[in-house]
Amino acid sequence: MNRREFLLSGVAALVISGPAAAQMQDHSEHGMPGMEGMSGEAGKMAAPRSSLALPEGAPLRDLPRLANRAREPGHFEAELTAKPAIVRFAEGIDTPILAYEGETPGPLIEVTEGDKVAIRFANRLPGEETTIHWHGMPVPAEQDGNPMDPVASGADRLYAFELPEGSAGSYWYHPHPHGRTAEQVYLGLAGAFIVKPRQDPIPAAYGDTPLFFTDLRLAADGSIPASTMADLMNGRVGDHVLVNGQKKPVLTLPAGSRRRFRLFNATNARFLRLTFGTAAITLIGSDGGLLEAPVTGLRAIDLVPAERAEVIVAFEQPGRVVLRTEDVDRGWMGPGRPDTAAELMTIEVTQEQAEPAPPLPARLRRIADLGLPVATRRLEFTETMSMGEGGMKMGFLINGAAFDMGRVDVVTKAGQTELWEIANLADMDHPFHLHGTQFQLVETERDGRVSKAPYRAWKDTINVARGQTVRLLVRQDQPGLRMYHCHILEHEQLGMMGVAEVRA
Ligand code: C2O
Ligand code: CU
Ligand code: CU
């Protein structure tokens, strides 16, 4: 075995020498002699397991908010800066991060549908470009932080857009620069963006609590280490899942409380399966806002990277309820698949009785029928491994091609409903995400068995499990270039992304 050939080359492909699986074990156990030429941690197969414990059990904090400086109603104006910061995750140990407004997660941006939003962004990241992408939001293509529109280090730009009626929902914002998205996100750049409806059908007595999940890996010295080869292949899974930036915070509620939670998976690559002890969960919203009617009696909520959900949970009896994520097997390359089960938050239900709250309405809103599709497209996800000269070449591809910023992969027409069929022919699950619009799931198919979508919902991110095909109704209403990609950010960065041009 020639370890010197264990290489990382280009943006689109990994080149690994010899039978990769066998080497991975070897590398993780014995380190990587002969890897002096490789940059960062990429030569190590497995992440060094952190010995750093984080303090747990603090009261759940509210996310800090980005202040609105506008004078007139109907406007939201603010400034947002990305720059390095030092924070303390572990007691007494500094961790250098990248942060919006000095914090991770970044400040919560909360506006009302119909608002005109103007955010002046300052990129103060030394030596690297970035963008802000408004994940899931119906913003014009040139305001959406595409990799083609970078903000240079030291530069400012204004992001301006108007949020139409009906766009209320739980979105998020994160960087999207070419080739650095994964790093900028795991180093701390991500925040929640909530668009409130003018009239909210959910009783105010349920509260409205965002739970923003991020993933953190800390080295023993408190630093956030670079990604390993295993991270690049599988997507980076860190040591800690944080909730609003905290490890296992505590929320205290009186008995009989009903709570509304907005759940955001802002991790690079963790598949969450969330449970609130044995409490039944009522699903009321998806990526693009409320459902038409509540879906009751759920035991768990699956949330793949970048996905969001709104739920109502009733805490009837005094006692302790733990919000957990179960282990999800979403396909893994090589040894060392992490056990991803974890306790995320504790809800202490006290003896005190909550005021009786009004019931949840049976109808929440109408979701538009997109009509019959006039065109059909098929996207195929593949992972390729080919033995070439002196090594194995690996790629994460859509329709056989790796991302090329200068290439348009799909041309569509604004206002036209299309059927998009996404087929995963690979060995790992890949969450599909499309910019610029919300789509509707029609059905999924696996081993010839078709399952129809059980209810209508607006989605911008959906898991496509290995061996599965999902069919989506898609309509883009605004012209311009839109990205679609796997939202395991390491896969997006290694090529699993394409460009759709929407023509007026
Ligand atoms: Cu959440 Cu292309 O992004
Ligand atoms: Cu997006
Ligand atoms: Cu993927």
Short mmCIF file of C-alpha atoms and ligand atoms in Angstrom, two decimals:
data_model
loop_
_atom_site.label_atom_id
_atom_site.label_comp_id
_atom_site.label_asym_id
_atom_site.label_seq_id
_atom_site.Cartn_x
_atom_site.Cartn_y
_atom_site.Cartn_z
CA MET A 1 0.00 0.00 0.00
CA ASN A 2 1.36 3.36 -0.95
CA ARG A 3 0.15 5.97 1.48
CA ARG A 4 1.74 8.79 -0.45
CA GLU A 5 -0.93 8.43 -3.07
CA PHE A 6 -3.69 9.27 -0.64
CA LEU A 7 -4.49 12.57 -2.23
CA LEU A 8 -7.16 15.18 -2.32
CA SER A 9 -7.35 16.76 -5.70
CA GLY A 10 -9.44 19.48 -7.20
CA VAL A 11 -12.88 20.54 -6.18
CA ALA A 12 -14.81 17.76 -7.79
CA ALA A 13 -13.04 14.55 -6.95
CA LEU A 14 -11.25 12.74 -4.22
CA VAL A 15 -8.39 10.55 -5.24
CA ILE A 16 -7.64 7.75 -2.84
CA SER A 17 -5.01 5.13 -3.41
CA GLY A 18 -5.62 1.42 -3.18
CA PRO A 19 -8.69 -0.20 -1.71
CA ALA A 20 -9.98 2.76 0.22
CA ALA A 21 -11.99 0.94 2.81
CA ALA A 22 -9.05 -1.04 4.06
CA GLN A 23 -6.88 2.03 4.27
CA MET A 24 -9.32 4.09 6.21
CA GLN A 25 -9.08 1.86 9.25
CA ASP A 26 -5.35 1.86 8.98
CA HIS A 27 -5.13 5.61 8.75
CA SER A 28 -7.41 6.30 11.63
CA GLU A 29 -5.51 3.97 13.89
CA HIS A 30 -1.97 4.78 12.93
CA GLY A 31 -2.08 8.31 11.65
CA MET A 32 -0.76 9.23 8.27
CA PRO A 33 2.97 8.89 7.75
CA GLY A 34 4.06 10.41 4.52
CA MET A 35 1.28 12.97 4.51
CA GLU A 36 3.42 16.02 5.17
CA GLY A 37 2.42 17.59 1.90
CA MET A 38 -1.26 17.54 2.65
CA SER A 39 -2.90 20.60 4.00
CA GLY A 40 -4.81 20.60 7.25
CA GLU A 41 -6.40 17.53 8.65
CA ALA A 42 -7.53 16.08 5.36
CA GLY A 43 -4.95 13.34 5.61
CA LYS A 44 -6.45 11.84 8.73
CA MET A 45 -9.29 9.48 8.19
CA ALA A 46 -11.24 9.79 11.38
CA ALA A 47 -11.90 12.77 13.54
CA PRO A 48 -9.86 12.96 16.71
CA ARG A 49 -12.40 12.28 19.47
CA SER A 50 -12.72 15.30 21.65
CA SER A 51 -11.96 15.06 25.32
CA LEU A 52 -13.57 18.42 25.96
CA ALA A 53 -16.81 18.37 27.87
CA LEU A 54 -19.18 21.28 27.50
CA PRO A 55 -21.17 22.74 30.37
CA GLU A 56 -24.77 21.49 30.30
CA GLY A 57 -28.04 22.34 31.96
CA ALA A 58 -28.21 26.14 31.63
CA PRO A 59 -31.67 27.60 30.99
CA LEU A 60 -32.50 27.60 27.28
CA ARG A 61 -31.65 31.03 25.99
CA ASP A 62 -33.58 33.09 23.50
CA LEU A 63 -31.66 33.62 20.30
CA PRO A 64 -30.32 37.17 20.13
CA ARG A 65 -32.22 39.24 17.57
CA LEU A 66 -30.97 41.39 14.76
CA ALA A 67 -32.27 44.88 15.54
CA ASN A 68 -34.58 46.55 13.02
CA ARG A 69 -33.38 50.10 12.35
CA ALA A 70 -36.24 51.05 10.02
CA ARG A 71 -38.53 53.89 11.08
CA GLU A 72 -41.56 52.99 9.00
CA PRO A 73 -43.74 49.94 9.52
CA GLY A 74 -43.45 47.33 6.75
CA HIS A 75 -39.68 47.76 6.53
CA PHE A 76 -36.83 45.83 8.06
CA GLU A 77 -33.39 47.43 7.82
CA ALA A 78 -30.29 46.14 9.52
CA GLU A 79 -26.57 45.66 9.36
CA LEU A 80 -24.94 42.28 9.58
CA THR A 81 -21.20 41.62 9.84
CA ALA A 82 -19.35 38.35 9.42
CA LYS A 83 -16.02 38.29 11.20
CA PRO A 84 -13.81 36.10 13.37
CA ALA A 85 -14.73 35.93 17.04
CA ILE A 86 -13.59 34.12 20.17
CA VAL A 87 -16.22 32.29 22.17
CA ARG A 88 -16.22 29.85 25.10
CA PHE A 89 -17.94 26.54 24.54
CA ALA A 90 -15.82 24.68 27.10
CA GLU A 91 -15.15 26.17 30.52
CA GLY A 92 -12.09 28.42 30.51
CA ILE A 93 -11.04 27.56 26.95
CA ASP A 94 -11.23 29.96 24.03
CA THR A 95 -12.54 28.81 20.68
CA PRO A 96 -11.89 30.90 17.58
CA ILE A 97 -14.94 30.86 15.30
CA LEU A 98 -16.46 32.77 12.42
CA ALA A 99 -19.56 34.63 13.50
CA TYR A 100 -22.36 36.90 12.42
CA GLU A 101 -22.46 39.76 14.92
CA GLY A 102 -19.97 37.97 17.14
CA GLU A 103 -22.27 35.03 17.97
CA THR A 104 -23.00 31.52 16.85
CA PRO A 105 -25.69 30.88 15.84
CA GLY A 106 -26.04 34.30 14.28
CA PRO A 107 -28.83 36.62 15.38
CA LEU A 108 -32.42 35.64 14.72
CA ILE A 109 -33.88 37.76 11.95
CA GLU A 110 -37.62 38.16 12.39
CA VAL A 111 -39.83 40.00 9.92
CA THR A 112 -43.48 39.93 8.86
CA GLU A 113 -44.70 38.78 5.45
CA GLY A 114 -45.08 41.71 3.09
CA ASP A 115 -42.05 43.46 4.62
CA LYS A 116 -39.38 45.14 2.53
CA VAL A 117 -36.06 43.85 3.83
CA ALA A 118 -32.72 45.65 3.39
CA ILE A 119 -29.68 44.13 5.08
CA ARG A 120 -26.31 45.76 4.65
CA PHE A 121 -23.75 43.00 4.90
CA ALA A 122 -20.09 43.50 5.76
CA ASN A 123 -17.64 40.72 5.01
CA ARG A 124 -14.85 41.08 7.53
CA LEU A 125 -13.55 37.53 7.18
CA PRO A 126 -9.83 37.92 6.58
CA GLY A 127 -8.80 36.69 3.17
CA GLU A 128 -11.96 34.89 2.18
CA GLU A 129 -14.99 35.71 0.18
CA THR A 130 -18.47 34.81 1.28
CA THR A 131 -22.13 35.39 0.47
CA ILE A 132 -25.36 35.24 2.44
CA HIS A 133 -27.85 32.77 1.08
CA TRP A 134 -31.45 33.14 2.32
CA HIS A 135 -32.22 29.44 2.42
CA GLY A 136 -35.75 28.66 1.23
CA MET A 137 -36.89 32.25 0.84
CA PRO A 138 -38.54 33.61 -2.30
CA VAL A 139 -35.94 36.30 -3.00
CA PRO A 140 -34.73 37.47 -6.44
CA ALA A 141 -31.86 35.37 -7.79
CA GLU A 142 -29.38 38.26 -7.70
CA GLN A 143 -30.15 38.82 -3.98
CA ASP A 144 -29.86 35.16 -3.02
CA GLY A 145 -26.14 34.89 -2.28
CA ASN A 146 -25.27 32.57 -5.15
CA PRO A 147 -21.64 31.46 -5.40
CA MET A 148 -21.50 33.55 -8.60
CA ASP A 149 -22.06 36.74 -6.54
CA PRO A 150 -19.30 36.68 -3.92
CA VAL A 151 -18.70 39.49 -1.45
CA ALA A 152 -14.93 39.97 -1.31
CA SER A 153 -13.07 40.07 1.99
CA GLY A 154 -13.39 43.62 3.34
CA ALA A 155 -16.30 44.49 1.04
CA ASP A 156 -19.92 45.38 1.81
CA ARG A 157 -23.11 44.71 -0.09
CA LEU A 158 -26.79 45.37 0.32
CA TYR A 159 -29.20 42.45 0.17
CA ALA A 160 -32.69 43.78 -0.57
CA PHE A 161 -35.92 41.91 -1.18
CA GLU A 162 -39.63 42.03 -0.48
CA LEU A 163 -41.31 39.04 1.11
CA PRO A 164 -44.66 38.31 -0.51
CA GLU A 165 -47.92 37.44 1.24
CA GLY A 166 -48.05 33.76 2.01
CA SER A 167 -44.29 33.44 2.56
CA ALA A 168 -44.48 33.16 6.37
CA GLY A 169 -42.25 30.32 7.53
CA SER A 170 -39.06 29.21 9.27
CA TYR A 171 -36.03 29.84 7.08
CA TRP A 172 -32.35 30.28 7.74
CA TYR A 173 -29.36 32.11 6.35
CA HIS A 174 -25.84 30.83 5.74
CA PRO A 175 -22.82 31.47 3.52
CA HIS A 176 -22.66 30.00 0.00
CA PRO A 177 -19.25 30.93 -1.44
CA HIS A 178 -17.69 28.67 -4.02
CA GLY A 179 -15.72 25.92 -2.31
CA ARG A 180 -15.90 27.25 1.29
CA THR A 181 -19.51 26.84 2.35
CA ALA A 182 -18.96 23.75 4.49
CA GLU A 183 -16.07 25.34 6.43
CA GLN A 184 -17.78 28.67 6.98
CA VAL A 185 -20.90 26.94 8.31
CA TYR A 186 -19.14 24.56 10.73
CA LEU A 187 -16.97 27.45 11.92
CA GLY A 188 -20.14 29.22 13.06
CA LEU A 189 -21.88 31.12 10.28
CA ALA A 190 -25.60 30.29 10.28
CA GLY A 191 -28.73 31.89 11.70
CA ALA A 192 -32.51 31.58 11.80
CA PHE A 193 -34.80 33.78 9.68
CA ILE A 194 -38.45 33.73 10.68
CA VAL A 195 -41.13 35.31 8.55
CA LYS A 196 -44.27 35.81 10.64
CA PRO A 197 -47.73 35.79 9.14
CA ARG A 198 -49.94 38.86 9.52
CA GLN A 199 -52.58 36.66 11.12
CA ASP A 200 -51.25 33.67 13.01
CA PRO A 201 -53.75 30.80 13.38
CA ILE A 202 -51.65 29.18 16.13
CA PRO A 203 -52.76 30.30 19.63
CA ALA A 204 -50.29 32.78 21.11
CA ALA A 205 -50.55 30.89 24.41
CA TYR A 206 -48.41 28.10 22.88
CA GLY A 207 -45.46 30.48 22.66
CA ASP A 208 -43.12 30.33 19.68
CA THR A 209 -39.70 28.89 20.48
CA PRO A 210 -37.01 28.41 17.82
CA LEU A 211 -34.65 25.48 18.46
CA PHE A 212 -31.70 25.96 16.14
CA PHE A 213 -29.51 22.84 15.96
CA THR A 214 -25.85 23.17 15.04
CA ASP A 215 -22.99 20.73 15.10
CA LEU A 216 -19.69 21.36 16.85
CA ARG A 217 -16.38 19.52 16.93
CA LEU A 218 -13.76 20.77 19.35
CA ALA A 219 -10.14 19.70 19.55
CA ALA A 220 -8.52 19.36 22.98
CA ASP A 221 -7.06 22.86 22.68
CA GLY A 222 -10.52 24.31 22.08
CA SER A 223 -10.05 24.91 18.38
CA ILE A 224 -12.44 23.68 15.70
CA PRO A 225 -10.39 21.21 13.65
CA ALA A 226 -10.38 20.99 9.86
CA SER A 227 -12.28 18.19 8.17
CA THR A 228 -10.85 14.72 7.67
CA MET A 229 -11.18 12.53 4.60
CA ALA A 230 -14.04 10.68 6.32
CA ASP A 231 -15.80 14.02 6.87
CA LEU A 232 -15.45 14.92 3.22
CA MET A 233 -16.87 11.61 2.04
CA ASN A 234 -19.69 11.21 4.53
CA GLY A 235 -20.34 14.76 5.54
CA ARG A 236 -18.92 16.18 8.74
CA VAL A 237 -20.49 14.90 11.95
CA GLY A 238 -19.03 16.60 15.01
CA ASP A 239 -18.96 15.78 18.72
CA HIS A 240 -21.79 17.95 20.02
CA VAL A 241 -25.22 18.97 18.80
CA LEU A 242 -26.00 22.40 20.21
CA VAL A 243 -29.45 23.92 20.69
CA ASN A 244 -29.40 27.71 20.21
CA GLY A 245 -25.65 27.43 20.77
CA GLN A 246 -25.99 25.56 24.10
CA LYS A 247 -25.24 21.98 25.10
CA LYS A 248 -28.28 20.30 26.64
CA PRO A 249 -30.09 23.40 27.89
CA VAL A 250 -33.13 23.18 30.17
CA LEU A 251 -36.57 24.57 29.46
CA THR A 252 -38.89 24.81 32.49
CA LEU A 253 -42.65 24.72 31.90
CA PRO A 254 -45.77 24.34 34.05
CA ALA A 255 -47.74 21.09 33.71
CA GLY A 256 -50.39 21.14 31.00
CA SER A 257 -48.33 23.45 28.77
CA ARG A 258 -48.60 23.23 25.02
CA ARG A 259 -45.59 24.60 23.24
CA ARG A 260 -44.89 25.58 19.67
CA PHE A 261 -41.33 24.81 18.57
CA ARG A 262 -39.63 25.76 15.32
CA LEU A 263 -36.96 23.15 14.63
CA PHE A 264 -34.01 24.01 12.37
CA ASN A 265 -31.37 21.51 11.28
CA ALA A 266 -28.42 23.82 10.63
CA THR A 267 -25.77 21.09 10.82
CA ASN A 268 -23.48 20.27 7.93
CA ALA A 269 -24.42 16.62 7.73
CA ARG A 270 -26.36 15.27 10.72
CA PHE A 271 -29.63 13.48 10.14
CA LEU A 272 -31.83 14.18 13.15
CA ARG A 273 -34.70 12.00 14.35
CA LEU A 274 -36.21 14.01 17.16
CA THR A 275 -38.37 12.68 19.99
CA PHE A 276 -39.80 14.39 23.07
CA GLY A 277 -39.79 11.41 25.39
CA THR A 278 -43.06 9.58 24.90
CA ALA A 279 -45.02 12.77 24.20
CA ALA A 280 -47.06 12.80 21.01
CA ILE A 281 -45.92 15.42 18.53
CA THR A 282 -48.27 17.43 16.32
CA LEU A 283 -46.69 18.61 13.09
CA ILE A 284 -48.04 21.98 11.98
CA GLY A 285 -45.42 23.31 9.59
CA SER A 286 -42.67 22.36 7.13
CA ASP A 287 -39.81 24.28 5.46
CA GLY A 288 -42.08 26.84 3.81
CA GLY A 289 -44.56 27.47 6.62
CA LEU A 290 -47.77 26.00 8.01
CA LEU A 291 -49.46 22.86 6.69
CA GLU A 292 -53.13 22.92 5.69
CA ALA A 293 -54.08 20.94 8.79
CA PRO A 294 -52.20 19.63 11.83
CA VAL A 295 -50.82 16.08 11.62
CA THR A 296 -51.30 14.56 15.06
CA GLY A 297 -49.93 11.58 16.95
CA LEU A 298 -46.33 11.55 15.66
CA ARG A 299 -43.62 9.92 17.77
CA ALA A 300 -40.61 11.39 15.96
CA ILE A 301 -39.71 14.13 13.52
CA ASP A 302 -37.07 13.43 10.88
CA LEU A 303 -35.03 16.47 9.99
CA VAL A 304 -32.25 16.10 7.42
CA PRO A 305 -29.57 18.79 7.07
CA ALA A 306 -31.19 22.17 6.25
CA GLU A 307 -34.74 20.93 6.87
CA ARG A 308 -37.15 22.69 9.25
CA ALA A 309 -40.40 21.77 10.95
CA GLU A 310 -42.91 23.42 13.25
CA VAL A 311 -44.46 21.26 15.94
CA ILE A 312 -46.75 21.46 18.95
CA VAL A 313 -45.90 19.34 21.96
CA ALA A 314 -48.13 18.96 25.02
CA PHE A 315 -46.41 18.50 28.39
CA GLU A 316 -49.23 17.13 30.51
CA GLN A 317 -47.61 15.60 33.60
CA PRO A 318 -44.99 17.04 35.94
CA GLY A 319 -41.60 15.41 35.43
CA ARG A 320 -38.69 15.45 33.05
CA VAL A 321 -38.95 15.10 29.28
CA VAL A 322 -35.81 14.74 27.20
CA LEU A 323 -35.59 15.99 23.63
CA ARG A 324 -33.39 13.39 21.94
CA THR A 325 -32.19 12.58 18.50
CA GLU A 326 -32.11 8.90 17.66
CA ASP A 327 -29.37 7.28 15.66
CA VAL A 328 -30.09 7.43 11.93
CA ASP A 329 -28.39 5.10 9.48
CA ARG A 330 -28.19 7.15 6.30
CA GLY A 331 -25.40 5.21 4.63
CA TRP A 332 -21.74 5.54 5.50
CA MET A 333 -18.55 5.03 3.56
CA GLY A 334 -15.75 3.25 5.34
CA PRO A 335 -15.50 2.27 8.97
CA GLY A 336 -16.26 4.47 11.94
CA ARG A 337 -19.90 5.29 11.38
CA PRO A 338 -20.69 7.42 14.43
CA ASP A 339 -23.58 6.61 16.74
CA THR A 340 -25.57 9.79 16.28
CA ALA A 341 -28.05 9.27 19.13
CA ALA A 342 -27.84 12.14 21.62
CA GLU A 343 -29.77 14.01 24.28
CA LEU A 344 -30.31 17.57 23.11
CA MET A 345 -32.43 19.36 25.69
CA THR A 346 -34.34 18.73 28.91
CA ILE A 347 -37.84 20.00 29.57
CA GLU A 348 -38.57 20.25 33.30
CA VAL A 349 -42.33 20.14 33.77
CA THR A 350 -43.21 21.60 37.16
CA GLN A 351 -46.13 20.89 39.52
CA GLU A 352 -47.61 24.27 38.78
CA GLN A 353 -50.57 24.14 36.37
CA ALA A 354 -50.53 26.10 33.11
CA GLU A 355 -53.47 28.35 32.23
CA PRO A 356 -55.79 26.38 29.97
CA ALA A 357 -54.90 27.28 26.35
CA PRO A 358 -57.28 27.41 23.39
CA PRO A 359 -57.27 24.36 21.10
CA LEU A 360 -55.35 24.17 17.85
CA PRO A 361 -57.60 25.05 14.89
CA ALA A 362 -58.43 22.14 12.58
CA ARG A 363 -57.54 24.18 9.45
CA LEU A 364 -54.36 26.24 9.38
CA ARG A 365 -54.31 27.66 5.86
CA ARG A 366 -54.68 26.81 2.18
CA ILE A 367 -51.70 25.58 0.19
CA ALA A 368 -51.90 26.31 -3.53
CA ASP A 369 -52.42 23.50 -6.00
CA LEU A 370 -49.55 23.77 -8.48
CA GLY A 371 -51.59 22.12 -11.22
CA LEU A 372 -50.43 19.59 -13.78
CA PRO A 373 -46.78 19.63 -14.79
CA VAL A 374 -45.99 20.66 -18.35
CA ALA A 375 -42.42 19.32 -18.29
CA THR A 376 -40.55 16.52 -16.57
CA ARG A 377 -36.91 16.44 -15.53
CA ARG A 378 -34.82 13.72 -14.00
CA LEU A 379 -31.81 14.26 -11.79
CA GLU A 380 -29.69 11.29 -10.79
CA PHE A 381 -27.39 11.32 -7.78
CA THR A 382 -24.37 9.08 -8.07
CA GLU A 383 -21.21 8.50 -6.13
CA THR A 384 -18.51 7.24 -8.43
CA MET A 385 -15.41 5.34 -7.53
CA SER A 386 -13.14 4.31 -10.28
CA MET A 387 -9.75 2.71 -10.07
CA GLY A 388 -7.44 4.82 -12.09
CA GLU A 389 -3.73 5.16 -12.39
CA GLY A 390 -2.34 4.80 -8.91
CA GLY A 391 -5.56 5.39 -7.06
CA MET A 392 -9.23 5.46 -6.63
CA LYS A 393 -11.16 8.42 -7.88
CA MET A 394 -14.31 9.46 -6.12
CA GLY A 395 -16.98 11.87 -7.22
CA PHE A 396 -20.34 13.15 -6.01
CA LEU A 397 -22.31 13.82 -9.16
CA ILE A 398 -25.69 14.88 -10.52
CA ASN A 399 -26.51 13.41 -13.93
CA GLY A 400 -22.92 12.28 -14.22
CA ALA A 401 -21.40 15.73 -13.82
CA ALA A 402 -19.73 17.63 -11.02
CA PHE A 403 -20.71 21.25 -10.36
CA ASP A 404 -19.41 23.84 -12.78
CA MET A 405 -20.28 27.44 -11.99
CA GLY A 406 -20.02 28.38 -15.64
CA ARG A 407 -22.46 25.74 -16.86
CA VAL A 408 -26.25 25.81 -16.90
CA ASP A 409 -27.64 22.34 -16.29
CA VAL A 410 -31.38 22.94 -16.50
CA VAL A 411 -33.32 25.65 -18.34
CA THR A 412 -36.85 26.31 -17.14
CA LYS A 413 -39.54 28.94 -17.56
CA ALA A 414 -40.86 31.15 -14.77
CA GLY A 415 -44.41 30.33 -13.78
CA GLN A 416 -44.36 26.85 -15.31
CA THR A 417 -45.11 23.80 -13.17
CA GLU A 418 -42.69 20.92 -13.69
CA LEU A 419 -42.30 17.41 -12.33
CA TRP A 420 -38.79 16.91 -10.96
CA GLU A 421 -37.77 13.33 -10.41
CA ILE A 422 -34.73 12.95 -8.18
CA ALA A 423 -33.27 9.45 -8.19
CA ASN A 424 -30.61 8.42 -5.70
CA LEU A 425 -28.52 5.68 -7.28
CA ALA A 426 -25.81 5.99 -4.64
CA ASP A 427 -24.95 4.33 -1.33
CA MET A 428 -25.67 7.26 0.95
CA ASP A 429 -28.81 9.31 1.48
CA HIS A 430 -28.58 12.77 -0.10
CA PRO A 431 -30.90 15.61 0.99
CA PHE A 432 -32.01 17.48 -2.15
CA HIS A 433 -32.38 21.25 -1.95
CA LEU A 434 -33.51 23.76 -4.58
CA HIS A 435 -33.07 27.53 -4.30
CA GLY A 436 -35.59 30.23 -5.03
CA THR A 437 -38.88 28.46 -4.43
CA GLN A 438 -40.84 25.95 -2.39
CA PHE A 439 -41.83 22.67 -3.98
CA GLN A 440 -44.39 19.96 -3.13
CA LEU A 441 -43.71 16.27 -2.72
CA VAL A 442 -45.90 14.14 -4.98
CA GLU A 443 -44.62 10.67 -4.18
CA THR A 444 -41.59 8.56 -3.36
CA GLU A 445 -40.63 5.26 -4.92
CA ARG A 446 -38.35 2.49 -3.70
CA ASP A 447 -38.05 -1.07 -5.00
CA GLY A 448 -41.03 -0.45 -7.26
CA ARG A 449 -43.30 0.59 -4.39
CA VAL A 450 -44.81 4.04 -4.71
CA SER A 451 -45.97 6.05 -1.69
CA LYS A 452 -48.07 9.14 -2.28
CA ALA A 453 -47.41 12.21 -0.16
CA PRO A 454 -49.81 11.99 2.79
CA TYR A 455 -50.52 15.74 2.88
CA ARG A 456 -49.60 18.90 0.99
CA ALA A 457 -46.62 20.86 2.33
CA TRP A 458 -44.17 23.49 1.10
CA LYS A 459 -40.64 22.11 1.05
CA ASP A 460 -37.24 23.30 -0.11
CA THR A 461 -35.17 20.39 1.22
CA ILE A 462 -36.09 16.72 1.16
CA ASN A 463 -34.20 13.53 1.82
CA VAL A 464 -33.64 11.22 -1.11
CA ALA A 465 -32.71 7.96 0.56
CA ARG A 466 -30.30 5.57 -1.12
CA GLY A 467 -32.19 3.59 -3.74
CA GLN A 468 -35.13 5.99 -3.58
CA THR A 469 -36.73 8.25 -6.17
CA VAL A 470 -38.73 11.30 -5.11
CA ARG A 471 -41.09 13.19 -7.42
CA LEU A 472 -41.69 16.87 -6.79
CA LEU A 473 -43.90 19.55 -8.27
CA VAL A 474 -41.69 22.57 -8.86
CA ARG A 475 -42.58 26.07 -9.99
CA GLN A 476 -40.11 28.95 -10.04
CA ASP A 477 -41.76 32.35 -10.17
CA GLN A 478 -38.71 34.59 -10.52
CA PRO A 479 -36.14 34.52 -13.33
CA GLY A 480 -32.42 34.01 -12.79
CA LEU A 481 -29.86 31.38 -11.87
CA ARG A 482 -30.82 28.98 -9.10
CA MET A 483 -28.70 26.31 -7.48
CA TYR A 484 -29.86 22.83 -6.57
CA HIS A 485 -27.70 20.48 -4.54
CA CYS A 486 -27.23 17.90 -1.85
CA HIS A 487 -27.36 19.74 1.48
CA ILE A 488 -24.68 17.60 3.05
CA LEU A 489 -22.40 20.59 2.59
CA GLU A 490 -19.28 18.50 1.99
CA HIS A 491 -21.06 16.74 -0.90
CA GLU A 492 -22.26 20.03 -2.35
CA GLN A 493 -18.68 21.22 -2.22
CA LEU A 494 -17.33 18.06 -3.85
CA GLY A 495 -19.59 18.49 -6.87
CA MET A 496 -23.15 17.43 -6.07
CA MET A 497 -24.70 20.70 -7.25
CA GLY A 498 -26.18 22.05 -10.47
CA VAL A 499 -27.48 25.32 -11.89
CA ALA A 500 -31.00 25.95 -13.13
CA GLU A 501 -31.62 28.97 -15.31
CA VAL A 502 -35.15 30.27 -14.94
CA ARG A 503 -36.15 32.37 -17.95
CA ALA A 504 -38.78 35.08 -17.77
CU1 C2O B 1 -28.96 26.08 2.29
CU2 C2O B 1 -27.71 26.19 -1.53
O1 C2O B 1 -28.33 26.16 0.40
CU CU B 2 -30.80 27.30 -0.32
CU CU B 3 -25.00 14.11 -0.29
#
